[in-house]
Amino acid sequence: MSLRDMGNEHFKAGMYKEAEQLYTQAIAEHSRSDPKVFSNRSLTRIKLQDWPGAESDARKAIELYGTKNATTAMKSHYYLAQALLQQRHTAEALVQAKYAYSVCLENKDSSAELISQFILKAKQAAWKAREDARLRDMNETLALVEDLLNQQLKRDLAAVEERFQQGEIGETGRNEERAELEEEAENRRANIRRGFQDPANPDTTERVVPDWLIDPITFEIMHDPIVTPTGVSYERVSLLKHIKASGCDPITRAPLRSDQLIPNVALKNAASEFLDNNGWAVDW
């Protein structure tokens, strides 16, 4: 069994540290030009939450796959997107994820649904970053309080990481404690934001675009939604374009014709009302 195969077996068993070591050994000894090893180590480092390492490996895998192997390189683009998002490089994360998604749609790959959910998450993160900057610019005191909250979170996360490195807690414990700390910090941030809201000034409220308003293909706000037999709504133009190119449902990959689509009148009315009352949404 090759070192890469051994790494794969350890990865399947959830032994990510050991898998990473085996992939690293494989690269050092004989696999410097094998994109699969770099791609596999990228995913392993995602599991270990080593975001810079995952980013580096994904970029190397994409380089080795080359421009003529878009289908096989798709997962590496998705891994790169995940690593970038965790490092708050949201713009490039969206570019990489959308590319992976387009390859999935073209090849009717089952990963399309998973990546579409990631893209929405990434776009929401990009929007939230812009909202954070807008609200902080409006109120220096809010910015100061949130900076203190962020500094405390960094210290708490560093303490958890130190305990993990010293072997006091395992990987599962580390991930659980990190998630709890981040959730607690987010709840505190939400409470702080509410405390700084001015009922007389709507601009002091954080603005959110609801998920139901977003087209699952273009990830833009829908204006003329239509619904498929499976009950999923899309923007008319984007879905018709997809059907013309592939003849299938974007999510289920089942055959789909344009005459099977029905206008979603209720959603269209709700979208129109939301946009009428929230003109800022054009910036989404």
Short mmCIF file of C-alpha atoms in Angstrom, two decimals:
data_model
loop_
_atom_site.label_atom_id
_atom_site.label_comp_id
_atom_site.label_asym_id
_atom_site.label_seq_id
_atom_site.Cartn_x
_atom_site.Cartn_y
_atom_site.Cartn_z
CA MET A 1 0.00 0.00 0.00
CA SER A 2 1.38 3.40 -1.01
CA LEU A 3 1.83 6.24 1.44
CA ARG A 4 -1.05 8.08 -0.24
CA ASP A 5 -3.32 5.05 0.12
CA MET A 6 -2.30 4.71 3.77
CA GLY A 7 -3.12 8.38 4.25
CA ASN A 8 -6.52 7.81 2.68
CA GLU A 9 -7.22 4.94 5.06
CA HIS A 10 -6.28 7.01 8.09
CA PHE A 11 -8.43 9.87 6.82
CA LYS A 12 -11.44 7.56 6.46
CA ALA A 13 -10.84 6.42 10.04
CA GLY A 14 -10.89 10.03 11.28
CA MET A 15 -7.17 9.96 12.11
CA TYR A 16 -6.45 13.30 10.49
CA LYS A 17 -3.09 14.07 12.10
CA GLU A 18 -1.74 10.70 11.05
CA ALA A 19 -3.20 11.11 7.56
CA GLU A 20 -1.55 14.51 7.20
CA GLN A 21 1.81 13.05 8.21
CA LEU A 22 1.50 10.26 5.65
CA TYR A 23 0.54 12.65 2.85
CA THR A 24 3.48 14.87 3.83
CA GLN A 25 5.82 11.89 3.71
CA ALA A 26 4.43 10.87 0.32
CA ILE A 27 5.02 14.36 -1.07
CA ALA A 28 8.56 14.48 0.30
CA GLU A 29 9.52 11.07 -1.08
CA HIS A 30 7.85 10.71 -4.46
CA SER A 31 4.65 12.70 -5.00
CA ARG A 32 5.73 16.31 -5.49
CA SER A 33 3.93 16.36 -8.86
CA ASP A 34 0.81 14.41 -7.83
CA PRO A 35 -2.13 16.82 -7.44
CA LYS A 36 -4.26 14.18 -5.70
CA VAL A 37 -1.91 14.04 -2.71
CA PHE A 38 -1.96 17.81 -2.31
CA SER A 39 -5.74 17.86 -2.70
CA ASN A 40 -6.13 15.10 -0.11
CA ARG A 41 -3.82 16.87 2.32
CA SER A 42 -5.77 20.09 1.77
CA LEU A 43 -8.99 18.39 2.85
CA THR A 44 -7.19 16.81 5.81
CA ARG A 45 -5.93 20.23 6.89
CA ILE A 46 -9.46 21.58 6.60
CA LYS A 47 -10.49 18.90 9.09
CA LEU A 48 -7.60 20.00 11.31
CA GLN A 49 -8.62 23.66 10.83
CA ASP A 50 -5.19 24.50 9.44
CA TRP A 51 -6.56 27.08 7.02
CA PRO A 52 -3.26 28.49 5.63
CA GLY A 53 -1.98 24.95 5.07
CA ALA A 54 -5.22 23.91 3.38
CA GLU A 55 -5.07 26.99 1.16
CA SER A 56 -1.46 26.31 0.13
CA ASP A 57 -2.16 22.67 -0.72
CA ALA A 58 -5.32 23.47 -2.67
CA ARG A 59 -3.48 26.08 -4.73
CA LYS A 60 -0.68 23.60 -5.45
CA ALA A 61 -3.18 20.92 -6.49
CA ILE A 62 -4.93 23.35 -8.86
CA GLU A 63 -1.55 24.32 -10.34
CA LEU A 64 -0.62 20.67 -10.91
CA TYR A 65 -3.99 19.75 -12.40
CA GLY A 66 -3.64 22.54 -14.93
CA THR A 67 -6.29 24.32 -16.95
CA LYS A 68 -7.24 21.24 -18.99
CA ASN A 69 -8.46 19.23 -15.99
CA ALA A 70 -11.30 21.38 -14.67
CA THR A 71 -13.45 18.41 -13.69
CA THR A 72 -10.81 16.65 -11.59
CA ALA A 73 -9.63 19.95 -10.11
CA MET A 74 -13.15 20.92 -8.98
CA LYS A 75 -12.75 19.64 -5.42
CA SER A 76 -9.47 21.50 -5.00
CA HIS A 77 -11.18 24.76 -5.95
CA TYR A 78 -13.86 23.99 -3.35
CA TYR A 79 -11.24 23.23 -0.69
CA LEU A 80 -9.49 26.50 -1.53
CA ALA A 81 -12.78 28.36 -1.15
CA GLN A 82 -13.34 26.86 2.31
CA ALA A 83 -9.83 27.76 3.48
CA LEU A 84 -10.15 31.31 2.13
CA LEU A 85 -13.52 31.90 3.77
CA GLN A 86 -12.19 30.86 7.17
CA GLN A 87 -9.40 33.41 6.72
CA ARG A 88 -12.01 36.05 5.78
CA HIS A 89 -10.90 36.34 2.17
CA THR A 90 -14.54 36.27 1.13
CA ALA A 91 -14.23 37.75 -2.36
CA GLU A 92 -11.77 35.12 -3.62
CA ALA A 93 -13.62 32.39 -1.71
CA LEU A 94 -16.74 33.24 -3.71
CA VAL A 95 -14.83 33.20 -7.00
CA GLN A 96 -13.36 29.76 -6.28
CA ALA A 97 -16.64 28.29 -5.01
CA LYS A 98 -18.65 29.62 -7.95
CA TYR A 99 -16.13 28.10 -10.34
CA ALA A 100 -16.43 24.72 -8.60
CA TYR A 101 -20.22 25.05 -8.71
CA SER A 102 -20.25 25.81 -12.44
CA VAL A 103 -18.15 22.70 -13.08
CA CYS A 104 -20.59 20.63 -11.01
CA LEU A 105 -23.58 21.93 -12.96
CA GLU A 106 -21.86 21.29 -16.26
CA ASN A 107 -20.99 17.72 -15.29
CA LYS A 108 -24.19 17.02 -13.31
CA ASP A 109 -22.05 16.35 -10.25
CA SER A 110 -23.84 15.52 -6.99
CA SER A 111 -21.65 18.02 -5.12
CA ALA A 112 -23.62 20.90 -6.66
CA GLU A 113 -26.09 21.16 -3.79
CA LEU A 114 -23.37 21.15 -1.12
CA ILE A 115 -21.34 23.80 -2.91
CA SER A 116 -24.42 25.94 -3.54
CA GLN A 117 -25.05 26.00 0.22
CA PHE A 118 -21.44 27.02 0.78
CA ILE A 119 -21.69 29.84 -1.77
CA LEU A 120 -24.74 31.25 -0.02
CA LYS A 121 -22.86 31.06 3.29
CA ALA A 122 -19.86 32.82 1.73
CA LYS A 123 -21.98 35.54 0.19
CA GLN A 124 -23.73 36.09 3.51
CA ALA A 125 -20.32 36.36 5.17
CA ALA A 126 -19.23 38.95 2.60
CA TRP A 127 -22.42 40.92 3.15
CA LYS A 128 -22.02 40.70 6.94
CA ALA A 129 -18.46 42.02 6.69
CA ARG A 130 -19.75 45.04 4.79
CA GLU A 131 -22.53 45.55 7.33
CA ASP A 132 -20.04 45.30 10.20
CA ALA A 133 -17.89 47.98 8.61
CA ARG A 134 -20.92 50.22 7.95
CA LEU A 135 -22.26 50.00 11.51
CA ARG A 136 -18.82 50.46 13.07
CA ASP A 137 -18.20 53.54 10.92
CA MET A 138 -21.46 54.99 12.21
CA ASN A 139 -20.58 54.55 15.89
CA GLU A 140 -17.03 54.69 17.28
CA THR A 141 -18.15 53.38 20.67
CA LEU A 142 -19.71 50.30 19.06
CA ALA A 143 -16.47 49.69 17.18
CA LEU A 144 -14.44 49.94 20.40
CA VAL A 145 -16.70 47.53 22.31
CA GLU A 146 -16.66 45.01 19.45
CA ASP A 147 -12.86 45.23 19.24
CA LEU A 148 -12.65 44.31 22.91
CA LEU A 149 -15.01 41.39 22.31
CA ASN A 150 -12.90 40.18 19.38
CA GLN A 151 -9.69 40.42 21.41
CA GLN A 152 -11.23 38.32 24.19
CA LEU A 153 -12.39 35.72 21.66
CA LYS A 154 -8.88 35.49 20.19
CA ARG A 155 -7.41 34.93 23.66
CA ASP A 156 -9.99 32.26 24.47
CA LEU A 157 -9.43 30.46 21.15
CA ALA A 158 -5.66 30.61 21.62
CA ALA A 159 -6.06 29.03 25.07
CA VAL A 160 -8.09 26.18 23.58
CA GLU A 161 -5.50 25.67 20.84
CA GLU A 162 -2.69 25.55 23.42
CA ARG A 163 -4.55 22.89 25.41
CA PHE A 164 -5.01 20.91 22.20
CA GLN A 165 -1.32 21.14 21.28
CA GLN A 166 -0.35 19.98 24.78
CA GLY A 167 -2.63 16.96 24.50
CA GLU A 168 -5.01 18.06 27.27
CA ILE A 169 -8.01 17.82 24.92
CA GLY A 170 -8.59 15.91 21.69
CA GLU A 171 -9.63 17.18 18.30
CA THR A 172 -13.33 16.73 19.01
CA GLY A 173 -13.05 18.62 22.28
CA ARG A 174 -11.11 21.42 20.61
CA ASN A 175 -13.71 21.80 17.85
CA GLU A 176 -16.59 21.75 20.33
CA GLU A 177 -14.98 24.36 22.59
CA ARG A 178 -14.13 26.58 19.62
CA ALA A 179 -17.71 26.37 18.36
CA GLU A 180 -19.09 27.21 21.80
CA LEU A 181 -16.78 30.22 22.19
CA GLU A 182 -17.60 31.53 18.72
CA GLU A 183 -21.33 31.09 19.27
CA GLU A 184 -21.13 32.84 22.63
CA ALA A 185 -19.18 35.73 21.09
CA GLU A 186 -21.70 36.04 18.26
CA ASN A 187 -24.58 36.15 20.74
CA ARG A 188 -22.81 38.88 22.71
CA ARG A 189 -22.17 40.80 19.51
CA ALA A 190 -25.85 40.58 18.59
CA ASN A 191 -26.85 41.87 22.03
CA ILE A 192 -24.37 44.73 21.75
CA ARG A 193 -25.72 45.64 18.32
CA ARG A 194 -29.28 45.70 19.67
CA GLY A 195 -28.16 47.97 22.50
CA PHE A 196 -26.74 50.48 20.03
CA GLN A 197 -29.78 50.51 17.77
CA ASP A 198 -31.73 53.75 17.49
CA PRO A 199 -35.46 53.12 16.83
CA ALA A 200 -35.65 56.51 15.16
CA ASN A 201 -32.85 55.65 12.74
CA PRO A 202 -33.34 52.43 10.71
CA ASP A 203 -29.77 52.66 9.40
CA THR A 204 -28.46 51.65 12.84
CA THR A 205 -30.04 48.18 12.43
CA GLU A 206 -28.04 45.38 10.84
CA ARG A 207 -29.49 44.61 7.42
CA VAL A 208 -30.08 40.99 6.41
CA VAL A 209 -31.17 39.47 3.09
CA PRO A 210 -33.36 36.39 3.74
CA ASP A 211 -32.33 33.05 2.22
CA TRP A 212 -35.68 32.56 0.48
CA LEU A 213 -34.99 35.60 -1.68
CA ILE A 214 -31.80 34.18 -3.24
CA ASP A 215 -31.63 32.32 -6.55
CA PRO A 216 -29.79 28.98 -6.02
CA ILE A 217 -27.99 29.27 -9.37
CA THR A 218 -26.74 32.87 -9.58
CA PHE A 219 -27.05 33.63 -5.83
CA GLU A 220 -28.58 36.99 -6.69
CA ILE A 221 -31.93 38.31 -5.45
CA MET A 222 -34.89 36.88 -7.37
CA HIS A 223 -37.35 39.15 -9.16
CA ASP A 224 -39.28 36.66 -11.32
CA PRO A 225 -39.15 33.29 -9.52
CA ILE A 226 -40.41 30.03 -11.01
CA VAL A 227 -40.73 26.70 -9.24
CA THR A 228 -39.68 23.21 -10.37
CA PRO A 229 -41.66 19.99 -9.82
CA THR A 230 -39.44 19.33 -6.78
CA GLY A 231 -40.65 22.55 -5.17
CA VAL A 232 -37.43 24.60 -5.46
CA SER A 233 -37.70 28.15 -6.79
CA TYR A 234 -35.22 29.83 -9.13
CA GLU A 235 -34.97 33.09 -11.02
CA ARG A 236 -36.65 32.46 -14.38
CA VAL A 237 -33.77 33.58 -16.60
CA SER A 238 -31.08 31.62 -14.76
CA LEU A 239 -33.05 28.37 -14.66
CA LEU A 240 -34.10 28.53 -18.31
CA LYS A 241 -30.47 29.13 -19.26
CA HIS A 242 -29.42 26.13 -17.19
CA ILE A 243 -32.10 23.87 -18.70
CA LYS A 244 -31.08 24.91 -22.21
CA ALA A 245 -27.47 23.96 -21.46
CA SER A 246 -28.00 20.74 -19.52
CA GLY A 247 -31.66 19.68 -19.68
CA CYS A 248 -31.70 18.73 -16.01
CA ASP A 249 -32.68 19.94 -12.57
CA PRO A 250 -29.70 21.80 -10.99
CA ILE A 251 -30.04 19.94 -7.70
CA THR A 252 -31.54 16.49 -8.39
CA ARG A 253 -30.04 16.22 -11.92
CA ALA A 254 -33.32 14.65 -13.07
CA PRO A 255 -34.49 15.57 -16.61
CA LEU A 256 -36.29 18.91 -16.62
CA ARG A 257 -38.16 20.82 -19.35
CA SER A 258 -39.16 24.46 -19.43
CA ASP A 259 -42.86 23.55 -19.76
CA GLN A 260 -42.68 21.88 -16.31
CA LEU A 261 -41.97 25.19 -14.59
CA ILE A 262 -44.63 27.20 -12.80
CA PRO A 263 -44.47 30.90 -11.80
CA ASN A 264 -44.13 31.30 -8.05
CA VAL A 265 -46.57 34.17 -7.65
CA ALA A 266 -46.52 34.21 -3.85
CA LEU A 267 -42.72 34.38 -3.74
CA LYS A 268 -42.65 37.04 -6.46
CA ASN A 269 -45.05 39.22 -4.47
CA ALA A 270 -43.04 38.69 -1.27
CA ALA A 271 -39.79 39.54 -3.09
CA SER A 272 -41.32 42.71 -4.55
CA GLU A 273 -42.56 43.82 -1.15
CA PHE A 274 -39.17 43.16 0.46
CA LEU A 275 -37.33 45.13 -2.24
CA ASP A 276 -39.83 47.99 -2.04
CA ASN A 277 -39.23 48.28 1.71
CA ASN A 278 -35.49 47.59 1.61
CA GLY A 279 -33.93 49.52 -1.23
CA TRP A 280 -30.45 48.79 0.13
CA ALA A 281 -30.84 45.16 -1.02
CA VAL A 282 -29.74 46.14 -4.54
CA ASP A 283 -26.20 46.16 -3.12
CA TRP A 284 -26.36 42.43 -2.24
#
